[in-house]
Short mmCIF file of C-alpha atoms and ligand atoms in Angstrom, two decimals:
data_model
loop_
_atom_site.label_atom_id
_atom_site.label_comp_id
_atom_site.label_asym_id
_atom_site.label_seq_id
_atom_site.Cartn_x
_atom_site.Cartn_y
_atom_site.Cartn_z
CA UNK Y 75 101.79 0.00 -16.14
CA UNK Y 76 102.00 -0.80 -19.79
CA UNK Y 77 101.45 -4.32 -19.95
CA UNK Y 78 101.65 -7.25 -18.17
CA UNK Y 79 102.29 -11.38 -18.52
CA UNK Y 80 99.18 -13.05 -17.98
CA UNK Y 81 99.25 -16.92 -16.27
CA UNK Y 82 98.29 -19.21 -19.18
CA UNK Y 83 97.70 -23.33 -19.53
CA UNK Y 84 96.58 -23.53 -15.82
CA UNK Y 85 95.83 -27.10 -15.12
CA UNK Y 86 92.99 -26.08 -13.14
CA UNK Y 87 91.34 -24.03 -10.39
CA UNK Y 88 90.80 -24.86 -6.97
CA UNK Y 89 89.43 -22.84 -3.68
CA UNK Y 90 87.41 -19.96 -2.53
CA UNK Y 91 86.95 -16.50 -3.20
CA UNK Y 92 84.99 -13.99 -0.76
CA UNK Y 93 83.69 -11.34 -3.58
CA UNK Y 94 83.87 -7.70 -2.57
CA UNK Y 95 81.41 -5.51 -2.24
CA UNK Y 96 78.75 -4.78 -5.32
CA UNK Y 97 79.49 -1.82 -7.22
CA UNK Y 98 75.89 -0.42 -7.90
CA UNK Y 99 75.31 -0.67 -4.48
CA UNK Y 100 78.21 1.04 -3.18
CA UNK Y 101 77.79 4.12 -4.80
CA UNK Y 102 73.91 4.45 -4.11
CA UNK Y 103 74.94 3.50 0.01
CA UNK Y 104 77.21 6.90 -0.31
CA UNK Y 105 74.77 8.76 -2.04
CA UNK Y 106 71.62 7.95 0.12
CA UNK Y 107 73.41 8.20 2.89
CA UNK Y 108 74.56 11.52 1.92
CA UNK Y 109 70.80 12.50 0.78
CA UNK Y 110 69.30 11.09 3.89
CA UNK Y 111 69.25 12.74 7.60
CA UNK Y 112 71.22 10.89 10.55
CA UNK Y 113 74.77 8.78 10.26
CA UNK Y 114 74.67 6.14 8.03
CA UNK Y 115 77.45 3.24 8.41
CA UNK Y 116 78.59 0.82 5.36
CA UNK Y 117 80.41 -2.14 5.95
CA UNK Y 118 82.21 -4.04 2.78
CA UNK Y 119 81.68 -0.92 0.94
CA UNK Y 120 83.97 -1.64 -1.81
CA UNK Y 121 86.75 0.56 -2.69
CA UNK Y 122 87.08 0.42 -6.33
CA UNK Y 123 88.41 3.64 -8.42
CA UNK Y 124 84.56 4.11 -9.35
CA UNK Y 125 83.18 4.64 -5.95
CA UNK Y 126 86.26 6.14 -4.86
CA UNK Y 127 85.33 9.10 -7.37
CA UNK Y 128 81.83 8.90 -6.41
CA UNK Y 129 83.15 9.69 -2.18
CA UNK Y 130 85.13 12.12 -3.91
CA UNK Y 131 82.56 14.17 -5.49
CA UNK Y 132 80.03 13.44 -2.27
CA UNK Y 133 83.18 15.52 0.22
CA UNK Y 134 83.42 18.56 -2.71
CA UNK Y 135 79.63 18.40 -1.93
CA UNK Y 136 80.13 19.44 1.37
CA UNK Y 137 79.41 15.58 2.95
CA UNK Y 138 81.15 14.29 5.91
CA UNK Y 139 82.24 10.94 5.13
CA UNK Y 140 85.19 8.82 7.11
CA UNK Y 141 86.01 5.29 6.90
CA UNK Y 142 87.66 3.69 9.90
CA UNK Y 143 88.23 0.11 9.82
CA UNK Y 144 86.99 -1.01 6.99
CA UNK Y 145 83.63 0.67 7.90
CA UNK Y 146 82.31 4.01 6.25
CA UNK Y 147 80.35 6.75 7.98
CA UNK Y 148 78.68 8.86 6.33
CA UNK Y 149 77.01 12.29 8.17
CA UNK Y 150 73.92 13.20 5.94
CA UNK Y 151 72.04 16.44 6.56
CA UNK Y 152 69.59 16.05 3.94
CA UNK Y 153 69.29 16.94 0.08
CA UNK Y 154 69.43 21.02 1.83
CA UNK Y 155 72.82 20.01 3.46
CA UNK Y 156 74.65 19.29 -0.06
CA UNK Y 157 76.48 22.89 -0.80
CA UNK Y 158 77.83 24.23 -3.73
CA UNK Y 159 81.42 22.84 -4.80
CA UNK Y 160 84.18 25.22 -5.28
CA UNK Y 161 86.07 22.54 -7.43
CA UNK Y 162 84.83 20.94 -10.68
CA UNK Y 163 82.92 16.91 -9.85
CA UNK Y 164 84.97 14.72 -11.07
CA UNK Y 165 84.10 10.98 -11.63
CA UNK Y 166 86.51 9.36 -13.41
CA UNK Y 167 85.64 6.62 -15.66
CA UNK Y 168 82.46 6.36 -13.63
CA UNK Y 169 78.84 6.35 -15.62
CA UNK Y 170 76.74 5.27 -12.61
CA UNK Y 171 78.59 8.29 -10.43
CA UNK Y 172 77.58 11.27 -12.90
CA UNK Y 173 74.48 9.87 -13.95
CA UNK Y 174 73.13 9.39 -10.58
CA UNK Y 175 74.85 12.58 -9.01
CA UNK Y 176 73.31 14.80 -12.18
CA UNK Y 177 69.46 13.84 -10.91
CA UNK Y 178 70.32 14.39 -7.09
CA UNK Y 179 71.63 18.30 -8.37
CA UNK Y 180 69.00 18.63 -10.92
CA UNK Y 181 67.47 19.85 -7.48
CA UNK Y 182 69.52 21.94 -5.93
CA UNK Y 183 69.50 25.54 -6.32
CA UNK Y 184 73.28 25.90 -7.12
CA UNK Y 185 75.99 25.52 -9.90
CA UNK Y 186 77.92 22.29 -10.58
CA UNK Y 187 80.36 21.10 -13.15
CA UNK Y 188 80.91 17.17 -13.87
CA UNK Y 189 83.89 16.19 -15.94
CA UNK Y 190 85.72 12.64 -16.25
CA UNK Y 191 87.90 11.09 -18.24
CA UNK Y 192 88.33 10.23 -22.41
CA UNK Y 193 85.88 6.87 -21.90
CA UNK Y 194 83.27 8.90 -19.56
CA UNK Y 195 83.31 11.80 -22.74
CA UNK Y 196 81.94 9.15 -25.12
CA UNK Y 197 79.22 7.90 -23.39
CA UNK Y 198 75.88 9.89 -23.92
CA UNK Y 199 74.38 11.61 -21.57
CA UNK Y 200 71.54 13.18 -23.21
CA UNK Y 201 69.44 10.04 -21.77
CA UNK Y 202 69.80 11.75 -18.26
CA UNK Y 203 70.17 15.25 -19.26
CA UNK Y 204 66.78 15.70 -21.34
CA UNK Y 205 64.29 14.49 -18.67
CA UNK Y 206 66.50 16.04 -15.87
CA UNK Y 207 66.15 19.49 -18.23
CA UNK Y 208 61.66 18.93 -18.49
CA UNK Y 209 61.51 19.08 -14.65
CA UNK Y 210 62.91 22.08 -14.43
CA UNK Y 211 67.07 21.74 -14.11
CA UNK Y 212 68.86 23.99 -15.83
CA UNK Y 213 72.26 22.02 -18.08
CA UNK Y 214 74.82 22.28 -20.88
CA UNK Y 215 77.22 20.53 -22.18
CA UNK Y 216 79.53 19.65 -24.92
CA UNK Y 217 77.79 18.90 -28.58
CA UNK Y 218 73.95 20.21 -27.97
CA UNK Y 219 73.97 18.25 -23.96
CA UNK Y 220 75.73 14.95 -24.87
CA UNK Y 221 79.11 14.60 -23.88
CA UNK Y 222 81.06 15.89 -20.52
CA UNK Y 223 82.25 18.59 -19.14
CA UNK Y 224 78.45 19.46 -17.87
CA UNK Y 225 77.31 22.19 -16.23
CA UNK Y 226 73.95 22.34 -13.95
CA UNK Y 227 72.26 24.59 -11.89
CA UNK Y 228 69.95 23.00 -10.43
CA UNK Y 229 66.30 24.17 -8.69
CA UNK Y 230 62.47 23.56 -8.37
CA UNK Y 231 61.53 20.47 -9.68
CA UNK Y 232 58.59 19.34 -11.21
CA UNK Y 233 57.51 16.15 -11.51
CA UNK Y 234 57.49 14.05 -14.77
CA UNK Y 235 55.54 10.86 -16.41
CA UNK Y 236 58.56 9.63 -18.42
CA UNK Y 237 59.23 6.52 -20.62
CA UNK Y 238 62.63 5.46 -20.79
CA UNK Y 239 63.51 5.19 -24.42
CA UNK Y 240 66.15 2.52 -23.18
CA UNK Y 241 66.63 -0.02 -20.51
CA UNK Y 242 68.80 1.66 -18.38
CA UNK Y 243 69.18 2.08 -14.55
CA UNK Y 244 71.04 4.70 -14.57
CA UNK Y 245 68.23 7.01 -16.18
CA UNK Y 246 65.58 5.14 -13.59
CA UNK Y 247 67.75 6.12 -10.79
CA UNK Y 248 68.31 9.52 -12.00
CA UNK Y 249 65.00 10.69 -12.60
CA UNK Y 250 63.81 8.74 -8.99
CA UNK Y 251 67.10 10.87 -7.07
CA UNK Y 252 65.51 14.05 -8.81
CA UNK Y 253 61.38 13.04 -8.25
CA UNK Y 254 62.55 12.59 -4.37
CA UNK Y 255 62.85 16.39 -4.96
CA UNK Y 256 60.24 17.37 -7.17
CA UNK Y 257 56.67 18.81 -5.73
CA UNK Y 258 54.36 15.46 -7.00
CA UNK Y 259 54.47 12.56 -8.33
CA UNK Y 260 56.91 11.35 -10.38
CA UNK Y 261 56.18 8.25 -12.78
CA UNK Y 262 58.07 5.83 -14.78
CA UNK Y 263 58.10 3.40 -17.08
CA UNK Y 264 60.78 0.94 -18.33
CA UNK Y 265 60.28 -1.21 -21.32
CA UNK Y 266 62.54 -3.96 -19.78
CA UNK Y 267 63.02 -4.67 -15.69
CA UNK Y 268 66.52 -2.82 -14.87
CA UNK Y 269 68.54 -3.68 -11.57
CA UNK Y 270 66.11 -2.05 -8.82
CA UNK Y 271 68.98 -1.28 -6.61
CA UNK Y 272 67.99 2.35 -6.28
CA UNK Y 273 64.48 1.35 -5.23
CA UNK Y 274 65.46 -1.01 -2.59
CA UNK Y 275 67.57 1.79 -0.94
CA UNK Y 276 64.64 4.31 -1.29
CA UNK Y 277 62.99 1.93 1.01
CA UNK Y 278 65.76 0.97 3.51
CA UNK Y 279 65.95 4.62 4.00
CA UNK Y 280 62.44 4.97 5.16
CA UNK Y 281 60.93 6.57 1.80
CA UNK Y 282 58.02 4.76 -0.27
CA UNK Y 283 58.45 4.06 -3.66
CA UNK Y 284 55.84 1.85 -5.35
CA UNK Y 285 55.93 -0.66 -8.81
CA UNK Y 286 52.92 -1.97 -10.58
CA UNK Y 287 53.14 -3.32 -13.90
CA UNK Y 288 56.38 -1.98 -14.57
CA UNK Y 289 55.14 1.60 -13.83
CA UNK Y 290 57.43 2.99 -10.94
CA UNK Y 291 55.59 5.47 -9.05
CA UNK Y 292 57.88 8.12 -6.21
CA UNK Y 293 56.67 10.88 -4.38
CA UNK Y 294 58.35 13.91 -3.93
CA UNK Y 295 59.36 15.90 -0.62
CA UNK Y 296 60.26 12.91 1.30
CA UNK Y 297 62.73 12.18 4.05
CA UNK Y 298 65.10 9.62 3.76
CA UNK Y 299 66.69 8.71 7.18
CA UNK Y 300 69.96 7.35 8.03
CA UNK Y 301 70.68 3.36 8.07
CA UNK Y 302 73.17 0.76 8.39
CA UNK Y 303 73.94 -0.91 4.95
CA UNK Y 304 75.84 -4.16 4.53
CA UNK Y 305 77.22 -4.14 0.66
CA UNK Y 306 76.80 -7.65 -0.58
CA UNK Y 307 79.29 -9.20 -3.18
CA UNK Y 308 79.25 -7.96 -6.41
CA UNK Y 309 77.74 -10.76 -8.91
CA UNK Y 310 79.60 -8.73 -11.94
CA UNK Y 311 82.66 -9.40 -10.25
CA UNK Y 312 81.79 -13.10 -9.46
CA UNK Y 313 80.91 -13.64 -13.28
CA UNK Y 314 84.28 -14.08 -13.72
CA UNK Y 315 85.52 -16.54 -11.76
CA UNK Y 316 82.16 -18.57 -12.44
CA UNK Y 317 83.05 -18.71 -15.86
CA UNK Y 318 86.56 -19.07 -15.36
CA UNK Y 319 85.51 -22.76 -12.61
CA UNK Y 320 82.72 -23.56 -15.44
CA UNK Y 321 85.67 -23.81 -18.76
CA UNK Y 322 88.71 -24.87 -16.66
CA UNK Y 323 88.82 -28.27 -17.05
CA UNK Y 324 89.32 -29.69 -13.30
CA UNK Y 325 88.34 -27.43 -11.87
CA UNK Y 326 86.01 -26.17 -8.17
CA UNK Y 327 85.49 -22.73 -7.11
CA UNK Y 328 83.20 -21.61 -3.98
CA UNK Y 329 82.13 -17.97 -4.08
CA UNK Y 330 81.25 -16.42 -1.10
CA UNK Y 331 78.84 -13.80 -0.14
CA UNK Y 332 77.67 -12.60 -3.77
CA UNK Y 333 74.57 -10.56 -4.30
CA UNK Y 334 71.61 -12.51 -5.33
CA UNK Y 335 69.21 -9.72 -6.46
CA UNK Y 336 67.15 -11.36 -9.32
CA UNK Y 337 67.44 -7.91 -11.18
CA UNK Y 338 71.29 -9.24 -11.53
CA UNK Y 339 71.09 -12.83 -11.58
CA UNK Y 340 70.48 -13.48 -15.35
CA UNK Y 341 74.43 -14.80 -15.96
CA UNK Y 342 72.96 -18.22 -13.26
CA UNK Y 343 70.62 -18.64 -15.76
CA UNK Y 344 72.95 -18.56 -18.70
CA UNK Y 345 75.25 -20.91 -16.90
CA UNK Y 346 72.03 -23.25 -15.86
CA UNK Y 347 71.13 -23.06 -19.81
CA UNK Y 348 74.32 -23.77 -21.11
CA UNK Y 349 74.66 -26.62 -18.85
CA UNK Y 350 77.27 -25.27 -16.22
CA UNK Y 351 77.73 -27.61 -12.75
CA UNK Y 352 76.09 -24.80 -10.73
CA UNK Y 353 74.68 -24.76 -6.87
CA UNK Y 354 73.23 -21.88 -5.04
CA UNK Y 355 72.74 -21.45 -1.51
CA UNK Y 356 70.86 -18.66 -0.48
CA UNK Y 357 71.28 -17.05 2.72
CA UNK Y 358 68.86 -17.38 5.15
CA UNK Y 359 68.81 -14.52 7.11
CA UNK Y 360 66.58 -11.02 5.30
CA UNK Y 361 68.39 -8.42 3.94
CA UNK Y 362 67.59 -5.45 1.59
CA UNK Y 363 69.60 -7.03 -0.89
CA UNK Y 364 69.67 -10.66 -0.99
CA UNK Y 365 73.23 -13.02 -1.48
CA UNK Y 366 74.30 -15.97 -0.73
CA UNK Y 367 77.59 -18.75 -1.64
CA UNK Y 368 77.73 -20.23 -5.10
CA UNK Y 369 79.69 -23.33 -6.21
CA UNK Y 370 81.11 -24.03 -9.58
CA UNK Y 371 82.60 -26.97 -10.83
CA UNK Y 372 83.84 -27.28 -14.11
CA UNK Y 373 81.61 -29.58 -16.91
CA UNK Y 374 80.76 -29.71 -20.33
CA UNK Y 375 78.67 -26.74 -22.24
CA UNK Y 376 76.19 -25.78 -24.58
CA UNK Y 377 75.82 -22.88 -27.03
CA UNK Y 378 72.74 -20.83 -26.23
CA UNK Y 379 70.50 -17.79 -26.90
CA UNK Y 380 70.57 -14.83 -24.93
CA UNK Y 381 68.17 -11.70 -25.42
CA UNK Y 382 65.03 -10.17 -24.56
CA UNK Y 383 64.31 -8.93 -20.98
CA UNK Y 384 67.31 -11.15 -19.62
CA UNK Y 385 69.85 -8.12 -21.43
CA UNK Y 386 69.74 -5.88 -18.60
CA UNK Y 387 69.59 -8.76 -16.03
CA UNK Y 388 73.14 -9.81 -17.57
CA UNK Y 389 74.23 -6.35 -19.27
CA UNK Y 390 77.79 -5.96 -17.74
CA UNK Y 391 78.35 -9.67 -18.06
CA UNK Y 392 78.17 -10.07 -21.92
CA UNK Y 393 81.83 -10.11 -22.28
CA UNK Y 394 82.74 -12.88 -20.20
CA UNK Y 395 79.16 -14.93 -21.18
CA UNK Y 396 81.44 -14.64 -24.77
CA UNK Y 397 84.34 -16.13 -23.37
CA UNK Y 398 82.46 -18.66 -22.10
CA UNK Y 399 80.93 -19.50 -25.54
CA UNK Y 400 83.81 -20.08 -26.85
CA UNK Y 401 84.57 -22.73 -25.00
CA UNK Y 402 80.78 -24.09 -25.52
CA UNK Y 403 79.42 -26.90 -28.36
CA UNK Y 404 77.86 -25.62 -31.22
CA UNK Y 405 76.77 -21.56 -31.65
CA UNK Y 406 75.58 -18.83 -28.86
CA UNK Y 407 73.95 -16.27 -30.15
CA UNK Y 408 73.96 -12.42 -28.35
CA UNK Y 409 71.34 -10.39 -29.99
CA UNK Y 410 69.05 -7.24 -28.50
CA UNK Y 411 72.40 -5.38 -26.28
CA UNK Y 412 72.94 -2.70 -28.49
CA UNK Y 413 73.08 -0.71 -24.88
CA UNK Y 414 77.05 -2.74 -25.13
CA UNK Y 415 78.35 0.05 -27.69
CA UNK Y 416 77.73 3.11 -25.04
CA UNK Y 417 79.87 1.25 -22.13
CA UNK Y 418 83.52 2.02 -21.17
CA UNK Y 419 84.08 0.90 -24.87
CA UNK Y 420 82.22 -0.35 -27.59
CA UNK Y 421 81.91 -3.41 -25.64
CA UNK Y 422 80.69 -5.44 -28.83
CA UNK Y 423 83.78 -4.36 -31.29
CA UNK Y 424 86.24 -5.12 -27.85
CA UNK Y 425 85.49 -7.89 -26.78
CA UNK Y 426 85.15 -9.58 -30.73
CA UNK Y 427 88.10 -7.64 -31.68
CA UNK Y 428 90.26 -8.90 -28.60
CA UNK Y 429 88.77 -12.49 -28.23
CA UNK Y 430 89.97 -12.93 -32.26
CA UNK Y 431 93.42 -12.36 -31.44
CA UNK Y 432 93.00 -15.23 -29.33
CA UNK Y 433 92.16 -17.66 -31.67
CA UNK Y 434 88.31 -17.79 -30.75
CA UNK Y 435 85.58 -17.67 -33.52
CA UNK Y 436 83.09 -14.95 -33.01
CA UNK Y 437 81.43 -12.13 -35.12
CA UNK Y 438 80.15 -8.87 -34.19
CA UNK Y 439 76.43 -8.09 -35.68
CA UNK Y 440 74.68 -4.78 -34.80
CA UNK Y 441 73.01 -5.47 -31.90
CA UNK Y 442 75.16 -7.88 -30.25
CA UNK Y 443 77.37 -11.50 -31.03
CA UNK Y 444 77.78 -14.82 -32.71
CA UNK Y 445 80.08 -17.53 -31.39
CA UNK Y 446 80.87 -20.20 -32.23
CA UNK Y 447 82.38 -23.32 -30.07
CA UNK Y 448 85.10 -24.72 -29.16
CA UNK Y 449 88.05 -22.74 -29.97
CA UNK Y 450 91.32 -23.82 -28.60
CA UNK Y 451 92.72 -20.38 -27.36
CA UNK Y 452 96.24 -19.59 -28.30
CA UNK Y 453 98.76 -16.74 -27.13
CA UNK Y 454 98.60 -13.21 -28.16
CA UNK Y 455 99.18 -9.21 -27.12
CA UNK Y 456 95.84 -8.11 -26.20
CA UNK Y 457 94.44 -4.79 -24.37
CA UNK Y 458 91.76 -3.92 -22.46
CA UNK Y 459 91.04 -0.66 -23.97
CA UNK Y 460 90.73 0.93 -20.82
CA UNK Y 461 87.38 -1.10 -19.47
CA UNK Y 462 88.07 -3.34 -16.81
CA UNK Y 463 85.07 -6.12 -17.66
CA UNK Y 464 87.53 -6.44 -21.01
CA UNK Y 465 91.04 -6.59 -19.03
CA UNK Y 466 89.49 -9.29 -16.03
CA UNK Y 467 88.03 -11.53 -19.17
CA UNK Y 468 91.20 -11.70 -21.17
CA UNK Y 469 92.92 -12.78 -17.67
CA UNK Y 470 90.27 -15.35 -17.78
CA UNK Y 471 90.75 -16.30 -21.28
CA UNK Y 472 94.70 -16.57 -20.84
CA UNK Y 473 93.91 -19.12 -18.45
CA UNK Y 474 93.11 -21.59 -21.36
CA UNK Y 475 95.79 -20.17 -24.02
CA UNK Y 476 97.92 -22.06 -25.35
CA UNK Y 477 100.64 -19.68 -25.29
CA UNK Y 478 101.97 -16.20 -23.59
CA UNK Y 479 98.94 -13.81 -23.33
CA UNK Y 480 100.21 -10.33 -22.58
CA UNK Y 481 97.67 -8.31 -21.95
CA UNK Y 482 97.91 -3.85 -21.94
CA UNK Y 483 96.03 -1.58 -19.87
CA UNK Y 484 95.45 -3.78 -16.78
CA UNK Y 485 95.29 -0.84 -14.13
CA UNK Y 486 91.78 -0.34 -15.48
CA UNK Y 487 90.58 -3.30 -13.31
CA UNK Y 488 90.93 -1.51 -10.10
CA UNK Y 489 88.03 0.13 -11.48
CA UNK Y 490 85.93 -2.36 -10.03
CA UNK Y 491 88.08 -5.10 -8.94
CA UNK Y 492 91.05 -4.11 -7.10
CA UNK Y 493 91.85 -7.04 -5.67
CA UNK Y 494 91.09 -9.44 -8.92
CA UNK Y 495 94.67 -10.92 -9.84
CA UNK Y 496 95.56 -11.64 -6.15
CA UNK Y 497 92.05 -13.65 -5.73
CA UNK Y 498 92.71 -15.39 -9.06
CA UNK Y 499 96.15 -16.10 -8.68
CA UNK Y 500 95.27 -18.01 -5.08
CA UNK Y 501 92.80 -20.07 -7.29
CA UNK Y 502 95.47 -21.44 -9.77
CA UNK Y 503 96.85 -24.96 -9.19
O1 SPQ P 61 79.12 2.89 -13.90
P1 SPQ P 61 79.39 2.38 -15.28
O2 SPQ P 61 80.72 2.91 -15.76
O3 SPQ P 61 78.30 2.66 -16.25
O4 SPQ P 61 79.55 0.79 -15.12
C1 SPQ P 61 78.97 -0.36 -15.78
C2 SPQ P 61 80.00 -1.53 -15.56
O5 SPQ P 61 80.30 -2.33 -16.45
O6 SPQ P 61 80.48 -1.62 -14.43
C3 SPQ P 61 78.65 -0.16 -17.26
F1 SPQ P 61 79.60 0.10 -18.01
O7 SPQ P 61 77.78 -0.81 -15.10
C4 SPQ P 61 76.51 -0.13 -15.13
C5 SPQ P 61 75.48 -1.00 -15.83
O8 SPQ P 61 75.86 -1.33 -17.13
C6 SPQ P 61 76.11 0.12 -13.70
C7 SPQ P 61 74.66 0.42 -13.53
C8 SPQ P 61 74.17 0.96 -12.25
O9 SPQ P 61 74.85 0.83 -11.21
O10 SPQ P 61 73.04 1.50 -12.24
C9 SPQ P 61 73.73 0.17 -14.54
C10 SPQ P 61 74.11 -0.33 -15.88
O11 SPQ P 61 74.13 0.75 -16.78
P2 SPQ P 61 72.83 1.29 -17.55
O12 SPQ P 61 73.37 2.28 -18.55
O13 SPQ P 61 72.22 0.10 -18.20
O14 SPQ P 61 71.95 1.92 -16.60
#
């Protein structure tokens, strides 16, 4: 698909939207349950291109997994039952896929070689590979261990005391898939709270996994048993229809089902900050994961701050927080997400580069943004670059354009979001 109309000058949006299934979470449900002993079921797994590839990878693994109606089984024998592929891993444009598979081979004694495609040979991997490499795994790859294809062996693990030199859960998860391995103790520390998705499931599986002052603590040698996992919806993917019901003049949008983990929540408090017409209602009943329905009605807002710890709470969420800012009174400022440049694209020079061809007024600095509100949006030919958190907030932005938005690359929101345009365009009045 080269490029397609986008629906501008809606008058406003109106109805509900159940969100699929989170995105973290579904790949860690396939993995545990892969790592773990016993059938594991997921229900509203979702099936995005990303955890599609991460299934993929999990079968060339040797893993029994089916999905009959809408409900995926999984047949886990263990970290001893994953064998050694005869075809190359590949995960597509997926950084949570090979960075969490690479720590779950870094222990097993046999070859492996990850590949994906030109965004996922961009993105370092070095943050993984180095740690993975002092317990014990054995890895190459292209430029000195930094860019795909890899190749590990993996093996005996020992246990490590790291400090993550960034705020990333991908490198938490990683080392914890690998310390489930190792002989010991495995400890670490993260200079800023990271989603905790990974830890939850270490628990729901029946392992222990402990966190005390932001030192995360794992034993190694454990078994993980099989469970049932219900995938809540994926607050990434609710972002942007929150912003779209908070600057759409008019407009009321209820969200149902969306994962309320406050590792994730940061973009409610943005909205609460910036003055957005915001309700929560939390589920009642206990879950691993918590969720609930959220309501947005469209208001006036505010130009705000956002840094610190609240980055990683909000990380995938920065482009469409800048949309938002756009349409907000007076300046927002983005500063401490330098993490933004190693995503599917240099998520600082995309979205500033795209949102100018739209009219709005925003600068890139090095570690992040500066916007400045309102901006009437007018038409344009814009692209997503291949990263579907760009495509799904240009859609977003079109809504307000005054003019045709056409936007290239759109395919690369199945990535996440298969189902995005028909959910929006039932929202449209
Ligand atoms: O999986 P991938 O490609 O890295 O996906 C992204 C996204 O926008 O969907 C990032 F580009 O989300 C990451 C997120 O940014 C998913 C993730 C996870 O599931 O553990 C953690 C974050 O990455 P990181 O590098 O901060 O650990």
């Amino acid at each position: 698909m080269a490029s397609i109309k986008l629906k501008t000058n809606v008058n406003k949006l109106k109805g509900e939207v159940v969100i699929p299934g989170d995105k973290s979470i579904s790949h860690r449900s396939v993995m545990f349950g892969a790592i773990a002993h016993g059938e594991t079921t997921v229900t509203n797994f979702l099936p995005g291109e990303d955890c599609l590839s991460t299934i993929s990878c999990f079968r060339k693994l040797g893993v029994k997994i089916v999905e009959e109606n809408g409900q995926l089984r999984i047949d886990g024998q263990g970290f001893e039952g994953l064998s050694e592929p005869d075809e190359t891993l590949d995960v597509g444009n997926s950084g949570t896929t090979i960075r969490l598979l690479m720590g779950i081979l870094a222990g097993r004694p046999f070859f492996s070689t990850l590949v994906g495609d030109q965004s996922i040979g961009k993105r370092p991997m070095t943050r993984v590979t180095e740690p993975l490499k002092q317990m014990g795994a054995v890895i190459d790859a292209r430029k000195n261990g930094t860019y795909t294809p890899i190749a590990i062996r993996g093996g005996r693990l020992t246990p490590i005391h790291y400090q993550l030199p960034v705020a990333s859960a991908q490198v938490k998860s990683a080392l914890l898939l690998a310390g489930l391995q190792a002989e010991g103790e495995t400890t670490i520390l993260e200079p800023a709270a990271t989603r905790d998705h990974t830890e939850r499931m270490i628990r729901q599986f029946g392992g222990e996994i402990h966190r005390k002052n932001g030192l995360i603590t794992v034993k190694g040698e454990q078994r993980l048993t099989a469970s049932a996992i219900h995938v809540p919806g994926d607050i990434s993917s609710a972002a942007f229809f929150l912003v779209a019901g908070a600057i759409v003049p008019g407009s009321e949008i209820v969200l149902k089902n969306v994962g309320l983990n406050p590792t994730r929540t940061g973009i409610l408090e943005v909205l609460e900050k910036m003055g957005a017409n915001l309700t929560v209602i939390k589920n009642e009943a206990d879950s691993f994961e918590p969720a609930g329905d959220l309501i947005i009605k469209s208001s006036n807002l505010k130009g705000t701050v956002v840094e610190g710890g609240l980055i990683p709470r909000l990380i995938d969420e920065i482009p469409i927080i800048a949309l938002m800012a756009t349409q907000a009174e007076g300046t927002t400022i983005i500063k401490d997400a330098e993490e933004l440049k190693v995503k599917e694209t240099n998520r600082i020079d995309t979205v500033v580069a795209e949102l100018r061809k739209l009219g709005a007024s925003i600068e890139a600095t090095p570690d992040g943004m500066i916007i400045t509100g309102r901006s009437k949006l007018k038409g344009g030919a814009v692209s997503s670059h291949g990263d579907h958190r760009i495509g799904m907030m240009l859609a977003i932005a079109a809504l307000l354009s005054d003019g045709g938005v056409h936007l290239e690359q759109p395919e690369s929101i199945a990535v996440s979001y298969p189902n995005f345009f028909s959910h929006l365009n039932r929202l449209i009045h």
